[in-house]
mmCIF file of C-alpha atoms in Angstrom:
data_model
loop_
_atom_site.group_PDB
_atom_site.id
_atom_site.type_symbol
_atom_site.label_atom_id
_atom_site.label_comp_id
_atom_site.label_asym_id
_atom_site.label_seq_id
_atom_site.Cartn_x
_atom_site.Cartn_y
_atom_site.Cartn_z
ATOM 1 C CA UNK T 1 -18.596 3.718 -30.399
ATOM 2 C CA UNK T 2 -19.820 0.643 -28.542
ATOM 3 C CA UNK T 3 -22.713 2.591 -27.066
ATOM 4 C CA UNK T 4 -23.733 3.997 -30.454
ATOM 5 C CA UNK T 5 -23.900 0.540 -31.997
ATOM 6 C CA UNK T 6 -25.898 -1.037 -29.183
ATOM 7 C CA UNK T 7 -29.528 -1.854 -29.816
ATOM 8 C CA UNK T 8 -30.505 0.250 -26.811
ATOM 9 C CA UNK T 9 -28.474 3.410 -26.794
ATOM 10 C CA UNK T 10 -27.338 4.404 -23.337
ATOM 11 C CA UNK T 11 -26.715 7.978 -22.375
ATOM 12 C CA UNK T 12 -24.128 6.960 -19.777
ATOM 13 C CA UNK T 13 -20.715 5.565 -20.481
ATOM 14 C CA UNK T 14 -20.189 2.386 -18.507
ATOM 15 C CA UNK T 15 -17.007 1.456 -16.671
ATOM 16 C CA UNK T 16 -16.456 -1.313 -19.215
ATOM 17 C CA UNK T 17 -16.691 1.160 -22.111
ATOM 18 C CA UNK T 18 -14.260 3.508 -20.337
ATOM 19 C CA UNK T 19 -11.814 0.626 -19.829
ATOM 20 C CA UNK T 20 -12.006 -0.239 -23.537
ATOM 21 C CA UNK T 21 -11.311 3.403 -24.417
ATOM 22 C CA UNK T 22 -8.366 3.526 -22.004
ATOM 23 C CA UNK T 23 -6.955 0.301 -23.474
ATOM 24 C CA UNK T 24 -7.220 1.734 -27.000
ATOM 25 C CA UNK T 25 -5.413 4.932 -25.982
ATOM 26 C CA UNK T 26 -2.712 2.927 -24.155
ATOM 27 C CA UNK T 27 -2.167 0.761 -27.232
ATOM 28 C CA UNK T 28 -1.884 3.764 -29.542
ATOM 29 C CA UNK T 29 0.507 5.498 -27.133
ATOM 30 C CA UNK T 30 2.710 2.398 -26.897
ATOM 31 C CA UNK T 31 2.768 1.971 -30.670
ATOM 32 C CA UNK T 32 3.732 5.616 -31.177
ATOM 33 C CA UNK T 33 6.482 5.374 -28.564
ATOM 34 C CA UNK T 34 7.897 2.252 -30.227
ATOM 35 C CA UNK T 35 7.621 3.827 -33.686
ATOM 36 C CA UNK T 36 9.652 6.861 -32.638
ATOM 37 C CA UNK T 37 12.116 4.975 -30.449
ATOM 38 C CA UNK T 38 15.685 4.930 -31.697
ATOM 39 C CA UNK T 39 17.139 1.599 -32.755
ATOM 40 C CA UNK T 40 19.003 -0.267 -30.038
ATOM 41 C CA UNK T 41 22.781 -0.189 -30.174
ATOM 42 C CA UNK T 42 24.624 -3.512 -30.407
ATOM 43 C CA UNK T 43 25.175 -3.885 -26.653
ATOM 44 C CA UNK T 44 21.501 -3.240 -25.838
ATOM 45 C CA UNK T 45 20.434 -5.672 -28.553
ATOM 46 C CA UNK T 46 22.810 -8.294 -27.133
ATOM 47 C CA UNK T 47 21.309 -7.757 -23.672
ATOM 48 C CA UNK T 48 17.793 -8.269 -25.031
ATOM 49 C CA UNK T 49 18.730 -11.367 -27.017
ATOM 50 C CA UNK T 50 20.663 -13.017 -24.179
ATOM 51 C CA UNK T 51 17.789 -12.330 -21.803
ATOM 52 C CA UNK T 52 15.244 -13.765 -24.263
ATOM 53 C CA UNK T 53 17.475 -16.793 -24.836
ATOM 54 C CA UNK T 54 17.585 -17.418 -21.100
ATOM 55 C CA UNK T 55 13.935 -16.568 -20.388
ATOM 56 C CA UNK T 56 12.410 -18.604 -23.246
ATOM 57 C CA UNK T 57 8.707 -18.893 -22.514
ATOM 58 C CA UNK T 58 9.296 -18.141 -18.826
ATOM 59 C CA UNK T 59 8.391 -21.628 -17.650
ATOM 60 C CA UNK T 60 11.964 -22.787 -17.128
ATOM 61 C CA UNK T 61 14.666 -20.133 -17.632
ATOM 62 C CA UNK T 62 18.056 -21.574 -18.547
ATOM 63 C CA UNK T 63 21.596 -20.487 -17.743
ATOM 64 C CA UNK T 64 23.321 -18.976 -20.784
ATOM 65 C CA UNK T 65 27.080 -18.717 -21.227
ATOM 66 C CA UNK T 66 29.035 -16.846 -23.903
ATOM 67 C CA UNK T 67 29.609 -19.836 -26.189
ATOM 68 C CA UNK T 68 25.902 -20.636 -26.385
ATOM 69 C CA UNK T 69 24.959 -16.962 -26.688
ATOM 70 C CA UNK T 70 27.520 -16.458 -29.447
ATOM 71 C CA UNK T 71 25.930 -19.278 -31.424
ATOM 72 C CA UNK T 72 22.277 -18.435 -30.758
ATOM 73 C CA UNK T 73 22.071 -14.697 -30.013
ATOM 74 C CA UNK T 74 25.104 -13.026 -31.610
ATOM 75 C CA UNK T 75 23.793 -13.394 -35.134
ATOM 76 C CA UNK T 76 25.272 -10.238 -36.679
ATOM 77 C CA UNK T 77 28.830 -9.007 -37.077
ATOM 78 C CA UNK T 78 28.132 -6.100 -34.716
ATOM 79 C CA UNK T 79 26.996 -8.499 -31.992
ATOM 80 C CA UNK T 80 29.873 -10.945 -32.546
ATOM 81 C CA UNK T 81 32.373 -8.082 -32.402
ATOM 82 C CA UNK T 82 31.279 -7.333 -28.833
ATOM 83 C CA UNK T 83 32.809 -10.689 -27.943
ATOM 84 C CA UNK T 84 33.011 -12.319 -24.539
ATOM 85 C CA UNK T 85 33.897 -8.980 -22.919
ATOM 86 C CA UNK T 86 30.706 -7.382 -24.285
ATOM 87 C CA UNK T 87 28.709 -10.437 -23.191
ATOM 88 C CA UNK T 88 30.030 -10.128 -19.631
ATOM 89 C CA UNK T 89 29.193 -6.418 -19.547
ATOM 90 C CA UNK T 90 25.691 -7.135 -20.913
ATOM 91 C CA UNK T 91 24.873 -9.810 -18.345
ATOM 92 C CA UNK T 92 26.275 -7.690 -15.514
ATOM 93 C CA UNK T 93 23.995 -4.848 -16.643
ATOM 94 C CA UNK T 94 21.007 -7.217 -16.834
ATOM 95 C CA UNK T 95 21.703 -8.433 -13.297
ATOM 96 C CA UNK T 96 22.120 -4.865 -12.034
ATOM 97 C CA UNK T 97 18.742 -3.972 -13.577
ATOM 98 C CA UNK T 98 17.179 -6.890 -11.688
ATOM 99 C CA UNK T 99 16.269 -9.045 -14.692
ATOM 100 C CA UNK T 100 18.418 -12.028 -13.707
ATOM 101 C CA UNK T 101 21.529 -13.306 -11.977
ATOM 102 C CA UNK T 102 25.114 -13.974 -12.985
ATOM 103 C CA UNK T 103 26.814 -17.159 -11.802
ATOM 104 C CA UNK T 104 30.508 -17.986 -12.000
ATOM 105 C CA UNK T 105 30.848 -21.748 -11.635
ATOM 106 C CA UNK T 106 33.802 -22.401 -13.919
ATOM 107 C CA UNK T 107 32.150 -20.393 -16.688
ATOM 108 C CA UNK T 108 30.185 -17.189 -16.335
ATOM 109 C CA UNK T 109 26.482 -17.600 -17.081
ATOM 110 C CA UNK T 110 23.343 -15.501 -16.952
ATOM 111 C CA UNK T 111 19.925 -16.756 -15.873
ATOM 112 C CA UNK T 112 16.793 -14.643 -16.324
ATOM 113 C CA UNK T 113 14.506 -14.289 -13.318
ATOM 114 C CA UNK T 114 11.707 -12.135 -14.701
ATOM 115 C CA UNK T 115 10.369 -10.971 -18.037
ATOM 116 C CA UNK T 116 11.427 -7.709 -19.609
ATOM 117 C CA UNK T 117 8.702 -5.167 -20.402
ATOM 118 C CA UNK T 118 6.871 -6.285 -23.531
ATOM 119 C CA UNK T 119 8.031 -9.868 -23.091
ATOM 120 C CA UNK T 120 5.700 -12.688 -22.150
#
């Protein structure tokens, strides 16, 4: 499309035009995948929210314990029902997946170390 709208129509497709086309296809593919993706269950949603709570904007990740997570991330009955046990399972899973670390200094906390896919 870019080439057709240019004042001087080129017969060749440039690398830049190809990259734009690839980016458009990637965006459409991602949107379709997200559209058809099943909703997260409560434990997966808790994992995502705890990670986001810890990661913030990525500049200075913070350690998150259950009491803080319960207040800030467990905002639905389904999430609150998971309780401290569900929180500990979620942060252990996050650590196992390589997204952060779990510390046990009096209270168990999770600290994000890298962004999740789709997170800035």
